[in-house]
CSV table of C-alpha atoms in Angstrom, one decimal:
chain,number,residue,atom,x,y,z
A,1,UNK,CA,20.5,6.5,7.7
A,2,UNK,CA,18.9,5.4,4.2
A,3,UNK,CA,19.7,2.1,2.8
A,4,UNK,CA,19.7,1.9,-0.9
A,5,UNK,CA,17.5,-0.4,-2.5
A,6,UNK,CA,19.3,-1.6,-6.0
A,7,UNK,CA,16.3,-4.1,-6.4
A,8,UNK,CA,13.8,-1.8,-6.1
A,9,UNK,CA,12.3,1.0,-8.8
A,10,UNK,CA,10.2,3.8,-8.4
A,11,UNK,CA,7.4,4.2,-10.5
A,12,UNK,CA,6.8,8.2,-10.2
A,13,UNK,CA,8.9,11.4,-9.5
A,14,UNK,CA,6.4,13.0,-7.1
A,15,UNK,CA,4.9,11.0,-4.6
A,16,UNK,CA,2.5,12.5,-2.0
A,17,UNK,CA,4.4,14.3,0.2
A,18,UNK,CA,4.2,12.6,3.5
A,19,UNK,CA,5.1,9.4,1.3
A,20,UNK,CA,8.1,10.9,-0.5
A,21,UNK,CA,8.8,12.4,3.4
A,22,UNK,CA,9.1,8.9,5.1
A,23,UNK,CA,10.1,6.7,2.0
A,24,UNK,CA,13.3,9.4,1.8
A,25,UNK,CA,14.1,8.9,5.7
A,26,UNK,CA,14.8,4.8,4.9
A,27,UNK,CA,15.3,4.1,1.6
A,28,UNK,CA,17.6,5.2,-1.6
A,29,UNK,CA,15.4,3.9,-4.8
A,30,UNK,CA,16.2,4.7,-8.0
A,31,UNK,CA,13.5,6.2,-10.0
A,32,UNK,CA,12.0,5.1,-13.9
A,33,UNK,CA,13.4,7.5,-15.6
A,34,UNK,CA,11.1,9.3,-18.7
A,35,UNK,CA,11.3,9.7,-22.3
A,36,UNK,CA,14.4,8.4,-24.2
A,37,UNK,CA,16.2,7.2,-21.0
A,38,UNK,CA,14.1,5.3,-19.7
A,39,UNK,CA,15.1,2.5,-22.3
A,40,UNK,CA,18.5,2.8,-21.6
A,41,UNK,CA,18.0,2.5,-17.5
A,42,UNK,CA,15.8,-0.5,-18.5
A,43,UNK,CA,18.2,-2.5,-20.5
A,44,UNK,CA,21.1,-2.0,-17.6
A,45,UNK,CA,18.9,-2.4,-14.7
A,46,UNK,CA,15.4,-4.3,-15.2
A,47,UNK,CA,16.8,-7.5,-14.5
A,48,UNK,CA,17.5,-7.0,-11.1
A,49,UNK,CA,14.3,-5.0,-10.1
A,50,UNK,CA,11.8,-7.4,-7.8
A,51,UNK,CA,10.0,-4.3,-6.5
A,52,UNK,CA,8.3,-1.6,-8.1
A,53,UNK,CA,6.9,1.1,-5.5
A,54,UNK,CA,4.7,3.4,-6.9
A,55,UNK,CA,0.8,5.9,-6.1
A,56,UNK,CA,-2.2,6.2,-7.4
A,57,UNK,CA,-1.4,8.6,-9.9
A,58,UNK,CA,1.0,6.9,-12.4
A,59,UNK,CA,0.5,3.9,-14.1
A,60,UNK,CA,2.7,0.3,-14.2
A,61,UNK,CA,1.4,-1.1,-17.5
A,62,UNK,CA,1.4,-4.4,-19.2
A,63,UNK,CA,4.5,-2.9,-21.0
A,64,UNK,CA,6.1,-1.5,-17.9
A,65,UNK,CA,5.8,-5.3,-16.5
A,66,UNK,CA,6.4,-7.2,-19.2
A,67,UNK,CA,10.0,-4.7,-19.3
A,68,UNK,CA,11.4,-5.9,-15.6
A,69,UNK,CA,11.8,-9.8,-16.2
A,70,UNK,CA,12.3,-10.5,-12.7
A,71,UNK,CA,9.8,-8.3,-10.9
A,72,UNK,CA,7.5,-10.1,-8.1
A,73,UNK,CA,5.6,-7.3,-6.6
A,74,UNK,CA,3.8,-3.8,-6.9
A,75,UNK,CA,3.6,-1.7,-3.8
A,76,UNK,CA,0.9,0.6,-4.0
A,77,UNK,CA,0.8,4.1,-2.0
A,78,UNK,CA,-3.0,4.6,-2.5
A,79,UNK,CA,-6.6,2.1,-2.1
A,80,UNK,CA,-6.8,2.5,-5.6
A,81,UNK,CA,-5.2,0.4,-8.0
A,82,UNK,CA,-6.7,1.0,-11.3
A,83,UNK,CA,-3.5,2.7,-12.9
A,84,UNK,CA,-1.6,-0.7,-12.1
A,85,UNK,CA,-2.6,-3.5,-15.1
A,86,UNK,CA,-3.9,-6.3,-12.3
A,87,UNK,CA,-4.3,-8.4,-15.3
A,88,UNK,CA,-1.1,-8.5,-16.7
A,89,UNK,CA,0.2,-9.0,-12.9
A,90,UNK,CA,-2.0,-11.6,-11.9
A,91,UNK,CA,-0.7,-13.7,-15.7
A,92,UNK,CA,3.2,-13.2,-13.8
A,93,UNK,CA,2.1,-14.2,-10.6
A,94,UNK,CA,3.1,-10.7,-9.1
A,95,UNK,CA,2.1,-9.5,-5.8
A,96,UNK,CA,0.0,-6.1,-5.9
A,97,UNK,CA,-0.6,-4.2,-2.5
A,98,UNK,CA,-2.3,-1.1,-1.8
A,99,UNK,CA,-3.9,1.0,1.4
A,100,UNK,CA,-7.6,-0.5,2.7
A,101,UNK,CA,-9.3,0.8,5.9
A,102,UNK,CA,-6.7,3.6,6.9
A,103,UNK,CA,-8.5,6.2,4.3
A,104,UNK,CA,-11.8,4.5,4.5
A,105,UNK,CA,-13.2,7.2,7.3
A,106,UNK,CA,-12.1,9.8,5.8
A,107,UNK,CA,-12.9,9.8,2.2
A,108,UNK,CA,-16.6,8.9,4.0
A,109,UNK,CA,-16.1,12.4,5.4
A,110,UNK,CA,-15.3,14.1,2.5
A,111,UNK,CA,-18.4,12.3,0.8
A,112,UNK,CA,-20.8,13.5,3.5
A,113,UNK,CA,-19.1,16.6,3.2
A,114,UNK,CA,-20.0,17.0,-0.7
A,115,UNK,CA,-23.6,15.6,0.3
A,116,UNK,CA,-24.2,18.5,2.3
A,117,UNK,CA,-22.6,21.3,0.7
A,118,UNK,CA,-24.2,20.1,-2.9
A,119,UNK,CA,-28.3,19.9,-1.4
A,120,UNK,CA,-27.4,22.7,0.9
A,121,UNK,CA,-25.7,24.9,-1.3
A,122,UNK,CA,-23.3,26.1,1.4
A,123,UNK,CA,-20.3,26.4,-0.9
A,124,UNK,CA,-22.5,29.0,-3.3
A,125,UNK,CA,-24.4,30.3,-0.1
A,126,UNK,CA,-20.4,31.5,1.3
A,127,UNK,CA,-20.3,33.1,-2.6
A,128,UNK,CA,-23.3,35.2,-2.3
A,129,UNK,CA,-22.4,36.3,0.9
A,130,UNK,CA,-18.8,37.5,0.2
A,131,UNK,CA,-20.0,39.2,-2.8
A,132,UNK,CA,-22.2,41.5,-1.0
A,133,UNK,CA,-25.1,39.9,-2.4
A,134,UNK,CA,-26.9,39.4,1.1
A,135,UNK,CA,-27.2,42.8,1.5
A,136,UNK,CA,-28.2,44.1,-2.0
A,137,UNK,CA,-30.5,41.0,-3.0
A,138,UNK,CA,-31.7,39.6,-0.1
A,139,UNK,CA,-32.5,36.0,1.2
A,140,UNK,CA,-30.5,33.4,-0.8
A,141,UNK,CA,-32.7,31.2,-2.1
A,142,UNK,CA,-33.8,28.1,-0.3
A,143,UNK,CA,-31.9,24.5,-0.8
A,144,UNK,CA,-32.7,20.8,-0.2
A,145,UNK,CA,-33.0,18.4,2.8
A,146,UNK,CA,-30.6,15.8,3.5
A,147,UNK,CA,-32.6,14.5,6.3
A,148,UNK,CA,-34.9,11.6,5.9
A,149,UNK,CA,-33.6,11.5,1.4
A,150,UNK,CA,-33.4,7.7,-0.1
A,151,UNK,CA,-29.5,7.4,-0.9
A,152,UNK,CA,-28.3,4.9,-3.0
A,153,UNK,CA,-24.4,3.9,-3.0
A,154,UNK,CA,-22.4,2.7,-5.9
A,155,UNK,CA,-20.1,0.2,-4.5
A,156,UNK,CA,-20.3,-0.9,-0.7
A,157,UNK,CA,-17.2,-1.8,0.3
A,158,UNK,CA,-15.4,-0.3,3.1
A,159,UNK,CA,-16.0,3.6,2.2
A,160,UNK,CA,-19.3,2.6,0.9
A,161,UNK,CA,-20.1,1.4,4.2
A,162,UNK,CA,-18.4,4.0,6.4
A,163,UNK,CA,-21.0,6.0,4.1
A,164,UNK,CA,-24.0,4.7,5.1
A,165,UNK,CA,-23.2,5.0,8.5
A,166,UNK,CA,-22.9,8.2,8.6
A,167,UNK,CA,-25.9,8.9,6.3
A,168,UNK,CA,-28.1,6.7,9.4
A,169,UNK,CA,-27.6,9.9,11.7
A,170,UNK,CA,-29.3,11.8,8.8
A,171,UNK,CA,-32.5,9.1,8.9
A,172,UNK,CA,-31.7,8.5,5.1
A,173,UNK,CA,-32.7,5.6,3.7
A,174,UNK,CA,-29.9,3.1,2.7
A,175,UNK,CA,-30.3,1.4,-1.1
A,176,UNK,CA,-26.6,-0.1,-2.8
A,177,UNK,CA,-25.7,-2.0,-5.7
A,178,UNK,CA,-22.6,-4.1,-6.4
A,179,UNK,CA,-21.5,-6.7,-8.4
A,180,UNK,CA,-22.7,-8.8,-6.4
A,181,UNK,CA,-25.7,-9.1,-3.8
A,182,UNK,CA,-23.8,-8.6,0.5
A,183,UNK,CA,-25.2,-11.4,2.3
A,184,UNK,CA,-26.8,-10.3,5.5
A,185,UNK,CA,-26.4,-6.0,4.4
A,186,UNK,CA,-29.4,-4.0,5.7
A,187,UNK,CA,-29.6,-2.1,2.8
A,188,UNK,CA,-31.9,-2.8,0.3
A,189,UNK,CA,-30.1,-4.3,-2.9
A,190,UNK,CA,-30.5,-2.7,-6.6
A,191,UNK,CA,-30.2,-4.8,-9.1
A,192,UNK,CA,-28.3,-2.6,-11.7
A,193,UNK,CA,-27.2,1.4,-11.1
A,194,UNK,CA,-30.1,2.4,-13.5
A,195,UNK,CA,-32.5,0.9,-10.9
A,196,UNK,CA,-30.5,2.5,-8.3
A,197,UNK,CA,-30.1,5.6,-9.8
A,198,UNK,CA,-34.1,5.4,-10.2
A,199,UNK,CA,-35.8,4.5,-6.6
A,200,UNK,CA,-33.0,7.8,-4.9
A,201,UNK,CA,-33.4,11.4,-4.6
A,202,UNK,CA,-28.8,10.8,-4.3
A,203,UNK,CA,-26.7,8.5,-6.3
A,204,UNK,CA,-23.3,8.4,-4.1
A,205,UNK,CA,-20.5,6.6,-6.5
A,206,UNK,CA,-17.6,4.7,-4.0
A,207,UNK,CA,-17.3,1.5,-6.6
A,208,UNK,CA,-13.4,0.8,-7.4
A,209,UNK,CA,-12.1,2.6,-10.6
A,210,UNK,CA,-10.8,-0.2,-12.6
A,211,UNK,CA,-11.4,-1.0,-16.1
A,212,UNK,CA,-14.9,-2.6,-15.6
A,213,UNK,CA,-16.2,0.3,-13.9
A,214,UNK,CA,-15.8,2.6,-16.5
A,215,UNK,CA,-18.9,4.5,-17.2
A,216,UNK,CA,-21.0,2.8,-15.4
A,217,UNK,CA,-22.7,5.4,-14.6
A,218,UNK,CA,-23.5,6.2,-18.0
A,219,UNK,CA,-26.1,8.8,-19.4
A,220,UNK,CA,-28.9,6.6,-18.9
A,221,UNK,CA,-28.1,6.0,-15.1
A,222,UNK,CA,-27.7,10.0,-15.2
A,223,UNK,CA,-31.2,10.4,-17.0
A,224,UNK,CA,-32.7,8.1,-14.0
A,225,UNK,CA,-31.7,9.8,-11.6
A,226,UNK,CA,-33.6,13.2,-13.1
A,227,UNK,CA,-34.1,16.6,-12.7
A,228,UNK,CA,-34.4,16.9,-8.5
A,229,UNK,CA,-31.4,13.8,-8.2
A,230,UNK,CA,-28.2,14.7,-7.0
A,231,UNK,CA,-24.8,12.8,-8.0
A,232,UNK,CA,-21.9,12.3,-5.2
A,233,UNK,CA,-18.5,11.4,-7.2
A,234,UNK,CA,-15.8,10.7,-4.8
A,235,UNK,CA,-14.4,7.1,-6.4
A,236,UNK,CA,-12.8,8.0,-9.8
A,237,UNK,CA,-13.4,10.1,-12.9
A,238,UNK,CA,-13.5,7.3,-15.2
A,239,UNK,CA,-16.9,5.2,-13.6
A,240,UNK,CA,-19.2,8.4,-14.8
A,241,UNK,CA,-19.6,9.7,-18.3
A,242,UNK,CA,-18.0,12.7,-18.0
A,243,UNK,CA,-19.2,14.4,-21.2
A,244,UNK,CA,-23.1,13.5,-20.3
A,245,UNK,CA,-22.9,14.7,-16.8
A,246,UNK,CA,-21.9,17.9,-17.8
A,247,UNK,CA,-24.5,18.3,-20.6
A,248,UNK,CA,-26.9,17.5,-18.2
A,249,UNK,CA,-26.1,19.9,-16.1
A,250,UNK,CA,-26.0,22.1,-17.6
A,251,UNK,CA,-29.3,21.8,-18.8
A,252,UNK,CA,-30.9,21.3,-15.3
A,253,UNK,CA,-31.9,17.9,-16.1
A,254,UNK,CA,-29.7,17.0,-13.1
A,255,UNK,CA,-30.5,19.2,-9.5
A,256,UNK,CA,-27.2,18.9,-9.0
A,257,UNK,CA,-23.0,17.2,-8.2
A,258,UNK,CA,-20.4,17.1,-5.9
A,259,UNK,CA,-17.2,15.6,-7.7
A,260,UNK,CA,-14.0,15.3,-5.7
A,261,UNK,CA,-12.6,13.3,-9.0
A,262,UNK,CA,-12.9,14.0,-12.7
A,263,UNK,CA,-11.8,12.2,-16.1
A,264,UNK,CA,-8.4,13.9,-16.8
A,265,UNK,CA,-7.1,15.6,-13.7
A,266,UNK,CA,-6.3,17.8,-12.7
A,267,UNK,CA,-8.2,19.4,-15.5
A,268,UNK,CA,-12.0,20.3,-14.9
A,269,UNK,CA,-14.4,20.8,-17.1
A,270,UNK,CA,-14.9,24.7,-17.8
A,271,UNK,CA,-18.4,24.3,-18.0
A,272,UNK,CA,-18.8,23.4,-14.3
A,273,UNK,CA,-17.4,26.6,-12.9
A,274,UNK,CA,-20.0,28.7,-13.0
A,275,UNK,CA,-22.9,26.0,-12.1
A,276,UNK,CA,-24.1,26.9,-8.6
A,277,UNK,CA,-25.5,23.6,-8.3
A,278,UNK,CA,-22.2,22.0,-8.7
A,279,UNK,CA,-19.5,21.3,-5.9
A,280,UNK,CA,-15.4,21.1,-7.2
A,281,UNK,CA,-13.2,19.4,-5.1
A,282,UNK,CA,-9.6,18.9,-5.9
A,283,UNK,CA,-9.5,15.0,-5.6
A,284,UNK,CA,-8.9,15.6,-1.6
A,285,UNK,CA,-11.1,12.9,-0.5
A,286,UNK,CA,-8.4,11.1,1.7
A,287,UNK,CA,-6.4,14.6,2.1
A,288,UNK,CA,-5.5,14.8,5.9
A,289,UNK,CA,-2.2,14.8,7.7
A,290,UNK,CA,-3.6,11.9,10.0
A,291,UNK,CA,-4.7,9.5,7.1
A,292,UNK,CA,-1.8,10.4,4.2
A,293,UNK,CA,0.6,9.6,6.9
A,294,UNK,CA,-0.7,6.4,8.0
A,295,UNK,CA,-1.5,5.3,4.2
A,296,UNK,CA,2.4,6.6,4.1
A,297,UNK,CA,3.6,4.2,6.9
A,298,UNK,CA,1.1,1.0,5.8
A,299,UNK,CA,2.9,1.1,1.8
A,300,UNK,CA,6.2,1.3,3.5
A,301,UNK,CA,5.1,-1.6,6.1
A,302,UNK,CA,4.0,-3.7,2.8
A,303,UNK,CA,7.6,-2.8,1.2
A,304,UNK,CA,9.8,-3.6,3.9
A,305,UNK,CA,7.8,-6.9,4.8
A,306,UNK,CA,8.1,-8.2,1.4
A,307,UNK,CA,11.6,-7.4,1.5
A,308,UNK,CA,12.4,-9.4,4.9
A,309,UNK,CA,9.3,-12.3,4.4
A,310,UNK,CA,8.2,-12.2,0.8
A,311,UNK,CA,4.8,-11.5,2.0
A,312,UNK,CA,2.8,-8.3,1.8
A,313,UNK,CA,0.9,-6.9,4.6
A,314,UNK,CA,-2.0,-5.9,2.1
A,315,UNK,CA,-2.2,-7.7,-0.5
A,316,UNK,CA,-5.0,-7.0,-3.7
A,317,UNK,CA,-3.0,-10.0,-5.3
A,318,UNK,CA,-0.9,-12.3,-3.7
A,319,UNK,CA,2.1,-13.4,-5.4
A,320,UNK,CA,2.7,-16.8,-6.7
A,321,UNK,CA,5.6,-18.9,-7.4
């Protein structure tokens, strides 16, 4: 039996679908409407909204907040939170949750995944072969190591970390720059991502996709890391310069990329379709039934335990007031 949830908006008409699955079974939330109504909906209803649930893909706005007077948290289905205006929350005192850890192994998967199948070339190695290719042309041409490469990682948090773990069983040698320097890390520290980008043969990005992170990997990061460096994209569109990645390239200045995100999805870049040395992946890094289902049931913990305590279970801001 659902209960319906006056005091609670939905930000977003398509959720995932193992969220929109198990939100459905429990709860009855009206959704934000779009275009010309959603003024209307707002001017009868945003008084009484405290909650806004929402995902990764849709934004809540300093206008969207600044439009629900009473609102006192975000629940977030999703690690990332760079669609929600943290600023404009934090100024209100509003609570912000999202989905650490549960995703972390998994997107560190996908990474490794992308790793191999960029240096190895197993995704244009599977081309060749089903195009009859083998047989008519003869030995695909050789690829790259992973074993023993210096890898440097853009942001060691959690998936940053669950990265370099697995990249240890490879015997590659660790280098990471953040923000700031990780007391105790065993990983030798970078002090900027051009001096990363410059001392790795592959620049993995895993840094959070908020405003400040936007294009920092920028052409001259991209130029460091040279004609034989690979980049590893599986953090957000918006940290690389989009437009200078592909114009490198595509003028094999670059040896190669594995992107599971991009600028403006879910549209890709035409240019990178017919590059061997690149590797398209549908922004699937987190994309199993084990892991969207327990991101799924961790949002809807953070709901219903604000609801009951006025507390979130996960909290990127806690609320205040």
């Amino acid at each position: 039996m659902t209960v319906e949830k006056s005091d609670v908006l939905r930000i977003g008409d398509s959720f995932e679908p193992t969220f929109e699955q198990e939100l459905a079974a429990r709860y009855e939330i009206p959704l934000l409407p779009s275009g010309p109504r959603r003024a209307e909906f707002l001017a009868q209803h945003a008084a009484q909204i405290r909650v806004v649930v929402t995902s990764g893909r849709y934004s809540v706005d300093a206008e969207t907040i600044a439009a629900l007077p009473n609102l006192e948290a975000i629940v977030n289905n999703g690690a990332g939170v760079d669609l929600i205006d943290l600023a404009a929350a934090g100024q209100r005192g509003i609570g912000v949750s999202n989905t650490p850890d549960v995703l972390s192994d998994t997107v560190a998967d996908t990474a490794l995944g992308l790793i191999l199948m960029t240096l190895r070339r197993f995704g244009a190695a599977d081309r060749y072969v089903r195009a009859g290719r083998w047989a008519n042309e003869g030995q695909f041409p050789y690829a790259r190591d992973v074993s023993g490469l210096q890898v440097g990682i853009l942001g060691l948090g959690r998936i940053g970390s669950a990265i370099a773990t697995r990249l240890l069983g490879f015997d590659c040698a660790i280098v990471y720059h953040n923000r700031h320097r990780i007391d105790g890390s065993p990983y030798r520290y970078a002090q900027s991502p051009q001096e990363l980008a410059e001392s790795v043969d592959v620049l993995v990005v895993a840094t959070t996709g908020d405003e400040q992170a936007r294009h920092l990997v920028d052409r001259s990061v991209l130029t460091a890391l040279g004609p034989d460096g690979y980049l590893i994209n599986i953090a957000r569109g918006s940290v690389v310069d989009q437009d200078a990645l592909v114009e490198l390239l595509a003028a094999g200045a670059l040896g190669g990329a594995g992107l599971d995100v991009f600028a403006d999805e879910p549209n890709v870049p035409a240019a990178l379709y017919d590059l061997d040395s690149v590797v398209l992946f549908p922004h699937i890094g987190s994309a199993t039934a084990r892991t969207r289902r327990a991101m799924a049931l961790l949002t809807i913990r953070n709901l219903e335990s604000y609801l009951n305590t006025g507390e979130l279970v996960t909290p990127v801001l806690r609320r205040r007031g």
